[in-house]
Amino acid sequence: MIKTFAKYFAGTLAVLAAIAFAINAGPAQSSTPSTNDGFVMVPMDMDHWEIVKQPQRSADYPEAQVAFAPEGNVPLDYNKNNALPDGNAAGTYYGQKDAAWVRGATAFVKDLDDFSDGIIEYDVLLQRPEAGFIGILVRAVDDANHERFFMRPHHNTDSWDDSIQYTPVYNQLQSWQLYTGEIYNSFFEYSYEDWIHCKLVISGNSAEWYIRDMEKPAQYVPDMKRETPAGKVGLYALNPDRMGGFFANFKYKKMDNPPLQNSGVELPTAPAGNINTWERTEPFDEAWLADKLVLNPSDESMFTWTEFEADRLGIFAIHKLFTPLKGKNAVFLKKEIMSDSDQIKILEVGYSDRVKVYLNGEMQFGGDNTYRSRNRAFLGTAGYYDDVPLHLKKGKNELRLAIGAEALFTASWGGMAKFADTTGISFDGMVPTTAP
């Protein structure tokens, strides 16, 4: 009896001790060491990262891969060869033990879905000046909806102003054709097969991205576009058949409104004469517009209209609301313009990918702004590139833009429009121009 009780008591103590240890230790996959300065280190292994792979283009193309040095994974390039140089020490990537390789995938930090403001630091290694899109996602809902900061290692001379970029992503559609220029793109001179330290500071709607130089940001984004206040954080490299990237020493710290060097900088706004408020339709088949030189009253039964606002820069991003699909890849926008006389006014219009401009039901202009449509180097970026003379009549005029997009591939769907001179005209929300 005494022996039986002692055996039972010892067994009970062992169970209680195991339970206490489990409670104190917590789940193994979420245990992440913290540093003295409040950062959380995220080890590079499968226990701490959630992998989302991008699909193969076809069976002949390479599969996506995420590999971790501590687990002994061999990183493979898109040609299925070992991506590491000869003589690389076992269990390391280019000398780093706590390192990962990402190609054609996103690696999200596990159990982190509420990152809003704060600081993220990591090291990245780019192998050569070859086409690739390698970076970090923040405030992500998933791999299709997030804020994206990325490097383009093939743009490594000062003739390029977009070797690093920011773009908001909506439903897998990037926005860089609409959000382009010095606010969203910057030049950075890369070194290859060399670890580069990076720091991303997110504060409200603004961000500073430090690359190599921790004293001066390589890029300042004053007005991030997505309205998601918090979300996931991930490491990213676009397309399985493009060059991947190595990452190491990843850590993050949540902070409320961390200070920025550029805090207090006046945010850009829409130019004078810009049309900032519209009414829009639901998407319809762009093919319907093919021979539409005149809009008939009977066409109105096809459409219902909803108020639609451009952003603070005056850009209307249709792809925030809709993804262009076959048979649903065009949207009408309309605006009422009042004129105090019969006169000609120049409308400056930008668009991605195509536009047809109608005034009082009659087509005035048709344009194509798709990739390489203007020249071989043209990327399809939108700006106030096209001037459209509008013969306004005295009184009320109805302006319509039909904006079409590629149904299979596009980097944006939207545009902008402004009057070069608003003398003698008015419309809702107008900021007058200075008379020429």
mmCIF file of N, CA, C and O in Angstrom, residues 63-146:
data_model
loop_
_atom_site.group_PDB
_atom_site.id
_atom_site.type_symbol
_atom_site.label_atom_id
_atom_site.label_comp_id
_atom_site.label_asym_id
_atom_site.label_seq_id
_atom_site.Cartn_x
_atom_site.Cartn_y
_atom_site.Cartn_z
ATOM 1 N N GLU A 63 9.546 26.366 -59.027
ATOM 2 C CA GLU A 63 8.669 26.555 -57.884
ATOM 3 C C GLU A 63 9.272 27.576 -56.927
ATOM 4 O O GLU A 63 10.489 27.762 -56.871
ATOM 5 N N ALA A 64 8.411 28.217 -56.165
ATOM 6 C CA ALA A 64 8.868 29.143 -55.131
ATOM 7 C C ALA A 64 9.595 28.385 -54.030
ATOM 8 O O ALA A 64 9.389 27.178 -53.848
ATOM 9 N N GLN A 65 10.441 29.103 -53.281
ATOM 10 C CA GLN A 65 11.167 28.460 -52.190
ATOM 11 C C GLN A 65 11.465 29.453 -51.074
ATOM 12 O O GLN A 65 11.836 30.607 -51.328
ATOM 13 N N VAL A 66 11.291 29.003 -49.834
ATOM 14 C CA VAL A 66 11.816 29.681 -48.657
ATOM 15 C C VAL A 66 12.674 28.669 -47.920
ATOM 16 O O VAL A 66 12.233 27.543 -47.643
ATOM 17 N N ALA A 67 13.910 29.032 -47.634
ATOM 18 C CA ALA A 67 14.859 28.118 -46.991
ATOM 19 C C ALA A 67 15.483 28.811 -45.787
ATOM 20 O O ALA A 67 15.616 30.041 -45.764
ATOM 21 N N PHE A 68 15.875 28.022 -44.785
ATOM 22 C CA PHE A 68 16.448 28.560 -43.552
ATOM 23 C C PHE A 68 17.800 27.919 -43.275
ATOM 24 O O PHE A 68 17.924 26.686 -43.273
ATOM 25 N N ALA A 69 18.798 28.750 -43.013
ATOM 26 C CA ALA A 69 20.146 28.250 -42.747
ATOM 27 C C ALA A 69 20.202 27.348 -41.519
ATOM 28 O O ALA A 69 20.849 26.291 -41.561
ATOM 29 N N PRO A 70 19.553 27.700 -40.384
ATOM 30 C CA PRO A 70 19.655 26.846 -39.208
ATOM 31 C C PRO A 70 19.085 25.444 -39.411
ATOM 32 O O PRO A 70 19.424 24.525 -38.658
ATOM 33 N N GLU A 71 18.217 25.284 -40.408
ATOM 34 C CA GLU A 71 17.625 23.982 -40.660
ATOM 35 C C GLU A 71 18.368 23.204 -41.734
ATOM 36 O O GLU A 71 17.938 22.117 -42.133
ATOM 37 N N GLY A 72 19.476 23.792 -42.224
ATOM 38 C CA GLY A 72 20.290 23.094 -43.202
ATOM 39 C C GLY A 72 19.702 23.058 -44.600
ATOM 40 O O GLY A 72 20.139 22.265 -45.445
ATOM 41 N N ASN A 73 18.705 23.919 -44.888
ATOM 42 C CA ASN A 73 18.089 23.940 -46.219
ATOM 43 C C ASN A 73 19.058 24.489 -47.256
ATOM 44 O O ASN A 73 19.793 25.450 -46.989
ATOM 45 N N VAL A 74 19.039 23.919 -48.445
ATOM 46 C CA VAL A 74 19.865 24.416 -49.546
ATOM 47 C C VAL A 74 19.028 25.388 -50.370
ATOM 48 O O VAL A 74 18.019 24.985 -50.961
ATOM 49 N N PRO A 75 19.393 26.658 -50.422
ATOM 50 C CA PRO A 75 18.634 27.608 -51.240
ATOM 51 C C PRO A 75 18.896 27.375 -52.720
ATOM 52 O O PRO A 75 20.044 27.255 -53.152
ATOM 53 N N LEU A 76 17.832 27.302 -53.502
ATOM 54 C CA LEU A 76 17.956 27.053 -54.933
ATOM 55 C C LEU A 76 17.564 28.292 -55.713
ATOM 56 O O LEU A 76 16.536 28.917 -55.438
ATOM 57 N N ASP A 77 18.375 28.637 -56.702
ATOM 58 C CA ASP A 77 18.046 29.744 -57.590
ATOM 59 C C ASP A 77 16.942 29.298 -58.543
ATOM 60 O O ASP A 77 16.554 28.120 -58.570
ATOM 61 N N TYR A 78 16.428 30.236 -59.343
ATOM 62 C CA TYR A 78 15.353 29.890 -60.272
ATOM 63 C C TYR A 78 15.787 28.876 -61.318
ATOM 64 O O TYR A 78 14.966 28.217 -61.949
ATOM 65 N N ASN A 79 17.112 28.724 -61.519
ATOM 66 C CA ASN A 79 17.607 27.714 -62.460
ATOM 67 C C ASN A 79 17.838 26.369 -61.781
ATOM 68 O O ASN A 79 18.439 25.464 -62.373
ATOM 69 N N LYS A 80 17.369 26.254 -60.523
ATOM 70 C CA LYS A 80 17.425 25.035 -59.720
ATOM 71 C C LYS A 80 18.840 24.674 -59.279
ATOM 72 O O LYS A 80 19.088 23.560 -58.831
ATOM 73 N N ASN A 81 19.772 25.620 -59.402
ATOM 74 C CA ASN A 81 21.126 25.424 -58.900
ATOM 75 C C ASN A 81 21.248 25.979 -57.487
ATOM 76 O O ASN A 81 20.478 26.851 -57.075
ATOM 77 N N ASN A 82 22.238 25.499 -56.758
ATOM 78 C CA ASN A 82 22.517 26.014 -55.423
ATOM 79 C C ASN A 82 22.818 27.508 -55.512
ATOM 80 O O ASN A 82 23.690 27.938 -56.273
ATOM 81 N N ALA A 83 22.096 28.302 -54.728
ATOM 82 C CA ALA A 83 22.260 29.755 -54.792
ATOM 83 C C ALA A 83 23.454 30.251 -53.990
ATOM 84 O O ALA A 83 23.789 31.428 -54.059
ATOM 85 N N LEU A 84 24.095 29.361 -53.247
ATOM 86 C CA LEU A 84 25.228 29.767 -52.417
ATOM 87 C C LEU A 84 26.546 29.628 -53.167
ATOM 88 O O LEU A 84 26.686 28.753 -54.030
ATOM 89 N N PRO A 85 27.534 30.441 -52.841
ATOM 90 C CA PRO A 85 28.835 30.333 -53.508
ATOM 91 C C PRO A 85 29.608 29.114 -53.023
ATOM 92 O O PRO A 85 29.338 28.563 -51.949
ATOM 93 N N ASP A 86 30.574 28.690 -53.803
ATOM 94 C CA ASP A 86 31.445 27.587 -53.387
ATOM 95 C C ASP A 86 32.167 27.972 -52.100
ATOM 96 O O ASP A 86 32.590 29.122 -51.925
ATOM 97 N N GLY A 87 32.297 27.001 -51.215
ATOM 98 C CA GLY A 87 33.007 27.255 -49.975
ATOM 99 C C GLY A 87 32.161 27.851 -48.877
ATOM 100 O O GLY A 87 32.689 28.160 -47.794
ATOM 101 N N ASN A 88 30.852 28.024 -49.130
ATOM 102 C CA ASN A 88 29.988 28.563 -48.078
ATOM 103 C C ASN A 88 29.945 27.587 -46.901
ATOM 104 O O ASN A 88 29.729 26.378 -47.080
ATOM 105 N N ALA A 89 30.145 28.097 -45.690
ATOM 106 C CA ALA A 89 30.174 27.241 -44.511
ATOM 107 C C ALA A 89 28.817 26.602 -44.264
ATOM 108 O O ALA A 89 27.772 27.254 -44.407
ATOM 109 N N ALA A 90 28.812 25.328 -43.900
ATOM 110 C CA ALA A 90 27.576 24.606 -43.636
ATOM 111 C C ALA A 90 26.795 25.301 -42.525
ATOM 112 O O ALA A 90 27.360 25.805 -41.549
ATOM 113 N N GLY A 91 25.470 25.330 -42.684
ATOM 114 C CA GLY A 91 24.611 25.935 -41.676
ATOM 115 C C GLY A 91 24.595 27.438 -41.691
ATOM 116 O O GLY A 91 24.067 28.065 -40.766
ATOM 117 N N THR A 92 25.157 28.042 -42.727
ATOM 118 C CA THR A 92 25.146 29.498 -42.866
ATOM 119 C C THR A 92 24.771 29.869 -44.289
ATOM 120 O O THR A 92 24.889 29.070 -45.217
ATOM 121 N N TYR A 93 24.313 31.106 -44.460
ATOM 122 C CA TYR A 93 24.137 31.715 -45.780
ATOM 123 C C TYR A 93 25.052 32.936 -45.809
ATOM 124 O O TYR A 93 24.832 33.893 -45.059
ATOM 125 N N TYR A 94 26.066 32.862 -46.643
ATOM 126 C CA TYR A 94 27.032 33.961 -46.747
ATOM 127 C C TYR A 94 27.535 34.370 -45.358
ATOM 128 O O TYR A 94 27.621 35.554 -45.026
ATOM 129 N N GLY A 95 27.859 33.371 -44.546
ATOM 130 C CA GLY A 95 28.447 33.632 -43.239
ATOM 131 C C GLY A 95 27.468 33.919 -42.123
ATOM 132 O O GLY A 95 27.869 34.009 -40.964
ATOM 133 N N GLN A 96 26.193 34.057 -42.420
ATOM 134 C CA GLN A 96 25.185 34.344 -41.404
ATOM 135 C C GLN A 96 24.461 33.053 -41.002
ATOM 136 O O GLN A 96 23.933 32.332 -41.848
ATOM 137 N N LYS A 97 24.432 32.773 -39.695
ATOM 138 C CA LYS A 97 23.742 31.575 -39.218
ATOM 139 C C LYS A 97 22.230 31.787 -39.154
ATOM 140 O O LYS A 97 21.462 30.891 -39.497
ATOM 141 N N ASP A 98 21.806 32.948 -38.680
ATOM 142 C CA ASP A 98 20.370 33.215 -38.520
ATOM 143 C C ASP A 98 19.849 33.878 -39.788
ATOM 144 O O ASP A 98 19.575 35.080 -39.826
ATOM 145 N N ALA A 99 19.736 33.100 -40.853
ATOM 146 C CA ALA A 99 19.447 33.663 -42.172
ATOM 147 C C ALA A 99 18.393 32.831 -42.902
ATOM 148 O O ALA A 99 18.187 31.646 -42.606
ATOM 149 N N ALA A 100 17.749 33.489 -43.864
ATOM 150 C CA ALA A 100 16.724 32.838 -44.682
ATOM 151 C C ALA A 100 16.914 33.244 -46.135
ATOM 152 O O ALA A 100 17.510 34.275 -46.457
ATOM 153 N N TRP A 101 16.383 32.425 -47.021
ATOM 154 C CA TRP A 101 16.367 32.664 -48.461
ATOM 155 C C TRP A 101 14.921 32.689 -48.904
ATOM 156 O O TRP A 101 14.141 31.784 -48.572
ATOM 157 N N VAL A 102 14.507 33.716 -49.639
ATOM 158 C CA VAL A 102 13.127 33.859 -50.102
ATOM 159 C C VAL A 102 13.142 34.099 -51.601
ATOM 160 O O VAL A 102 13.815 35.012 -52.087
ATOM 161 N N ARG A 103 12.388 33.272 -52.333
ATOM 162 C CA ARG A 103 12.258 33.448 -53.784
ATOM 163 C C ARG A 103 10.833 33.088 -54.184
ATOM 164 O O ARG A 103 10.372 31.977 -53.975
ATOM 165 N N GLY A 104 10.128 34.077 -54.730
ATOM 166 C CA GLY A 104 8.762 33.832 -55.193
ATOM 167 C C GLY A 104 7.792 33.533 -54.063
ATOM 168 O O GLY A 104 6.865 32.739 -54.233
ATOM 169 N N ALA A 105 7.985 34.181 -52.919
ATOM 170 C CA ALA A 105 7.141 33.870 -51.764
ATOM 171 C C ALA A 105 7.164 35.024 -50.776
ATOM 172 O O ALA A 105 7.942 35.969 -50.907
ATOM 173 N N THR A 106 6.291 34.916 -49.778
ATOM 174 C CA THR A 106 6.303 35.810 -48.621
ATOM 175 C C THR A 106 6.437 34.964 -47.372
ATOM 176 O O THR A 106 5.752 33.940 -47.227
ATOM 177 N N ALA A 107 7.323 35.367 -46.483
ATOM 178 C CA ALA A 107 7.462 34.726 -45.178
ATOM 179 C C ALA A 107 6.953 35.705 -44.127
ATOM 180 O O ALA A 107 7.581 36.736 -43.871
ATOM 181 N N PHE A 108 5.786 35.404 -43.542
ATOM 182 C CA PHE A 108 5.196 36.264 -42.518
ATOM 183 C C PHE A 108 5.658 35.823 -41.132
ATOM 184 O O PHE A 108 5.759 34.622 -40.847
ATOM 185 N N VAL A 109 5.915 36.801 -40.266
ATOM 186 C CA VAL A 109 6.222 36.492 -38.873
ATOM 187 C C VAL A 109 4.984 35.856 -38.235
ATOM 188 O O VAL A 109 3.894 36.422 -38.270
ATOM 189 N N LYS A 110 5.158 34.675 -37.657
ATOM 190 C CA LYS A 110 4.029 33.996 -37.036
ATOM 191 C C LYS A 110 3.548 34.760 -35.802
ATOM 192 O O LYS A 110 4.343 35.343 -35.057
ATOM 193 N N ASP A 111 2.239 34.705 -35.607
ATOM 194 C CA ASP A 111 1.607 35.280 -34.408
ATOM 195 C C ASP A 111 1.828 36.782 -34.282
ATOM 196 O O ASP A 111 1.749 37.332 -33.180
ATOM 197 N N LEU A 112 2.099 37.444 -35.394
ATOM 198 C CA LEU A 112 2.202 38.905 -35.396
ATOM 199 C C LEU A 112 1.254 39.440 -36.455
ATOM 200 O O LEU A 112 1.553 39.415 -37.648
ATOM 201 N N ASP A 113 0.075 39.870 -36.015
ATOM 202 C CA ASP A 113 -0.915 40.388 -36.957
ATOM 203 C C ASP A 113 -1.442 41.749 -36.524
ATOM 204 O O ASP A 113 -2.481 42.204 -37.002
ATOM 205 N N ASP A 114 -0.710 42.415 -35.603
ATOM 206 C CA ASP A 114 -1.180 43.701 -35.098
ATOM 207 C C ASP A 114 -0.070 44.750 -35.115
ATOM 208 O O ASP A 114 -0.077 45.675 -34.301
ATOM 209 N N PHE A 115 0.877 44.598 -36.047
ATOM 210 C CA PHE A 115 1.943 45.596 -36.130
ATOM 211 C C PHE A 115 1.410 46.833 -36.848
ATOM 212 O O PHE A 115 0.947 46.766 -37.978
ATOM 213 N N SER A 116 1.499 47.971 -36.171
ATOM 214 C CA SER A 116 1.042 49.236 -36.747
ATOM 215 C C SER A 116 2.218 50.191 -36.869
ATOM 216 O O SER A 116 2.829 50.312 -37.913
ATOM 217 N N ASP A 117 2.557 50.858 -35.768
ATOM 218 C CA ASP A 117 3.711 51.747 -35.724
ATOM 219 C C ASP A 117 4.881 51.025 -35.059
ATOM 220 O O ASP A 117 4.693 50.209 -34.156
ATOM 221 N N GLY A 118 6.083 51.386 -35.456
ATOM 222 C CA GLY A 118 7.246 50.805 -34.820
ATOM 223 C C GLY A 118 8.444 50.785 -35.736
ATOM 224 O O GLY A 118 8.493 51.483 -36.762
ATOM 225 N N ILE A 119 9.426 49.965 -35.353
ATOM 226 C CA ILE A 119 10.697 49.873 -36.075
ATOM 227 C C ILE A 119 10.963 48.414 -36.416
ATOM 228 O O ILE A 119 10.792 47.530 -35.574
ATOM 229 N N ILE A 120 11.399 48.179 -37.638
ATOM 230 C CA ILE A 120 11.795 46.847 -38.100
ATOM 231 C C ILE A 120 13.225 46.945 -38.609
ATOM 232 O O ILE A 120 13.548 47.842 -39.394
ATOM 233 N N GLU A 121 14.076 46.029 -38.165
ATOM 234 C CA GLU A 121 15.457 46.007 -38.639
ATOM 235 C C GLU A 121 15.795 44.606 -39.147
ATOM 236 O O GLU A 121 15.321 43.598 -38.597
ATOM 237 N N TYR A 122 16.617 44.554 -40.172
ATOM 238 C CA TYR A 122 17.027 43.281 -40.756
ATOM 239 C C TYR A 122 18.217 43.534 -41.668
ATOM 240 O O TYR A 122 18.540 44.683 -42.011
ATOM 241 N N ASP A 123 18.859 42.456 -42.068
ATOM 242 C CA ASP A 123 19.929 42.516 -43.059
ATOM 243 C C ASP A 123 19.444 41.823 -44.328
ATOM 244 O O ASP A 123 18.697 40.836 -44.264
ATOM 245 N N VAL A 124 19.865 42.331 -45.476
ATOM 246 C CA VAL A 124 19.510 41.733 -46.756
ATOM 247 C C VAL A 124 20.763 41.597 -47.610
ATOM 248 O O VAL A 124 21.679 42.426 -47.521
ATOM 249 N N LEU A 125 20.810 40.548 -48.407
ATOM 250 C CA LEU A 125 21.925 40.339 -49.336
ATOM 251 C C LEU A 125 21.367 40.085 -50.727
ATOM 252 O O LEU A 125 20.525 39.203 -50.910
ATOM 253 N N LEU A 126 21.833 40.873 -51.682
ATOM 254 C CA LEU A 126 21.472 40.736 -53.099
ATOM 255 C C LEU A 126 22.689 40.196 -53.830
ATOM 256 O O LEU A 126 23.801 40.678 -53.642
ATOM 257 N N GLN A 127 22.473 39.218 -54.690
ATOM 258 C CA GLN A 127 23.617 38.521 -55.262
ATOM 259 C C GLN A 127 24.233 39.208 -56.469
ATOM 260 O O GLN A 127 25.438 39.155 -56.671
ATOM 261 N N ARG A 128 23.418 39.858 -57.279
ATOM 262 C CA ARG A 128 23.947 40.415 -58.525
ATOM 263 C C ARG A 128 22.949 41.437 -59.078
ATOM 264 O O ARG A 128 21.786 41.459 -58.672
ATOM 265 N N PRO A 129 23.390 42.263 -60.037
ATOM 266 C CA PRO A 129 22.486 43.274 -60.628
ATOM 267 C C PRO A 129 21.546 42.662 -61.664
ATOM 268 O O PRO A 129 21.675 42.874 -62.860
ATOM 269 N N GLU A 130 20.611 41.901 -61.173
ATOM 270 C CA GLU A 130 19.672 41.176 -62.031
ATOM 271 C C GLU A 130 18.261 41.510 -61.595
ATOM 272 O O GLU A 130 18.020 41.851 -60.429
ATOM 273 N N ALA A 131 17.312 41.399 -62.527
ATOM 274 C CA ALA A 131 15.926 41.749 -62.227
ATOM 275 C C ALA A 131 15.406 40.951 -61.038
ATOM 276 O O ALA A 131 15.439 39.721 -61.024
ATOM 277 N N GLY A 132 14.936 41.669 -60.046
ATOM 278 C CA GLY A 132 14.341 41.068 -58.870
ATOM 279 C C GLY A 132 13.601 42.132 -58.096
ATOM 280 O O GLY A 132 13.862 43.331 -58.256
ATOM 281 N N PHE A 133 12.686 41.715 -57.242
ATOM 282 C CA PHE A 133 11.868 42.642 -56.468
ATOM 283 C C PHE A 133 11.806 42.072 -55.051
ATOM 284 O O PHE A 133 11.015 41.172 -54.770
ATOM 285 N N ILE A 134 12.655 42.599 -54.186
ATOM 286 C CA ILE A 134 12.967 41.955 -52.912
ATOM 287 C C ILE A 134 12.768 42.969 -51.792
ATOM 288 O O ILE A 134 13.322 44.073 -51.850
ATOM 289 N N GLY A 135 11.969 42.621 -50.778
ATOM 290 C CA GLY A 135 11.734 43.616 -49.748
ATOM 291 C C GLY A 135 10.909 43.127 -48.589
ATOM 292 O O GLY A 135 10.987 41.962 -48.182
ATOM 293 N N ILE A 136 10.075 44.018 -48.079
ATOM 294 C CA ILE A 136 9.339 43.771 -46.843
ATOM 295 C C ILE A 136 7.911 44.286 -46.988
ATOM 296 O O ILE A 136 7.659 45.305 -47.638
ATOM 297 N N LEU A 137 6.962 43.556 -46.373
ATOM 298 C CA LEU A 137 5.553 43.932 -46.349
ATOM 299 C C LEU A 137 5.180 44.308 -44.924
ATOM 300 O O LEU A 137 5.585 43.634 -43.967
ATOM 301 N N VAL A 138 4.392 45.360 -44.763
ATOM 302 C CA VAL A 138 3.933 45.769 -43.436
ATOM 303 C C VAL A 138 2.436 46.050 -43.469
ATOM 304 O O VAL A 138 1.847 46.265 -44.532
ATOM 305 N N ARG A 139 1.836 46.027 -42.273
ATOM 306 C CA ARG A 139 0.388 46.238 -42.121
ATOM 307 C C ARG A 139 -0.387 45.385 -43.124
ATOM 308 O O ARG A 139 -1.362 45.839 -43.741
ATOM 309 N N ALA A 140 0.043 44.156 -43.262
ATOM 310 C CA ALA A 140 -0.530 43.270 -44.269
ATOM 311 C C ALA A 140 -1.788 42.571 -43.756
ATOM 312 O O ALA A 140 -1.799 42.056 -42.628
ATOM 313 N N VAL A 141 -2.819 42.562 -44.576
ATOM 314 C CA VAL A 141 -3.968 41.693 -44.340
ATOM 315 C C VAL A 141 -3.582 40.277 -44.743
ATOM 316 O O VAL A 141 -3.835 39.302 -44.046
ATOM 317 N N ASP A 142 -2.930 40.186 -45.909
ATOM 318 C CA ASP A 142 -2.412 38.926 -46.428
ATOM 319 C C ASP A 142 -1.402 39.283 -47.510
ATOM 320 O O ASP A 142 -1.012 40.451 -47.648
ATOM 321 N N ASP A 143 -0.970 38.284 -48.303
ATOM 322 C CA ASP A 143 0.041 38.575 -49.313
ATOM 323 C C ASP A 143 -0.525 39.333 -50.502
ATOM 324 O O ASP A 143 0.223 39.734 -51.393
ATOM 325 N N ALA A 144 -1.852 39.578 -50.517
ATOM 326 C CA ALA A 144 -2.486 40.298 -51.619
ATOM 327 C C ALA A 144 -2.874 41.724 -51.250
ATOM 328 O O ALA A 144 -3.233 42.509 -52.126
ATOM 329 N N ASN A 145 -2.792 42.075 -49.970
ATOM 330 C CA ASN A 145 -3.221 43.398 -49.501
ATOM 331 C C ASN A 145 -2.277 43.866 -48.408
ATOM 332 O O ASN A 145 -2.291 43.328 -47.289
ATOM 333 N N HIS A 146 -1.463 44.890 -48.727
ATOM 334 C CA HIS A 146 -0.432 45.322 -47.787
ATOM 335 C C HIS A 146 0.262 46.576 -48.299
ATOM 336 O O HIS A 146 0.019 47.032 -49.418
#
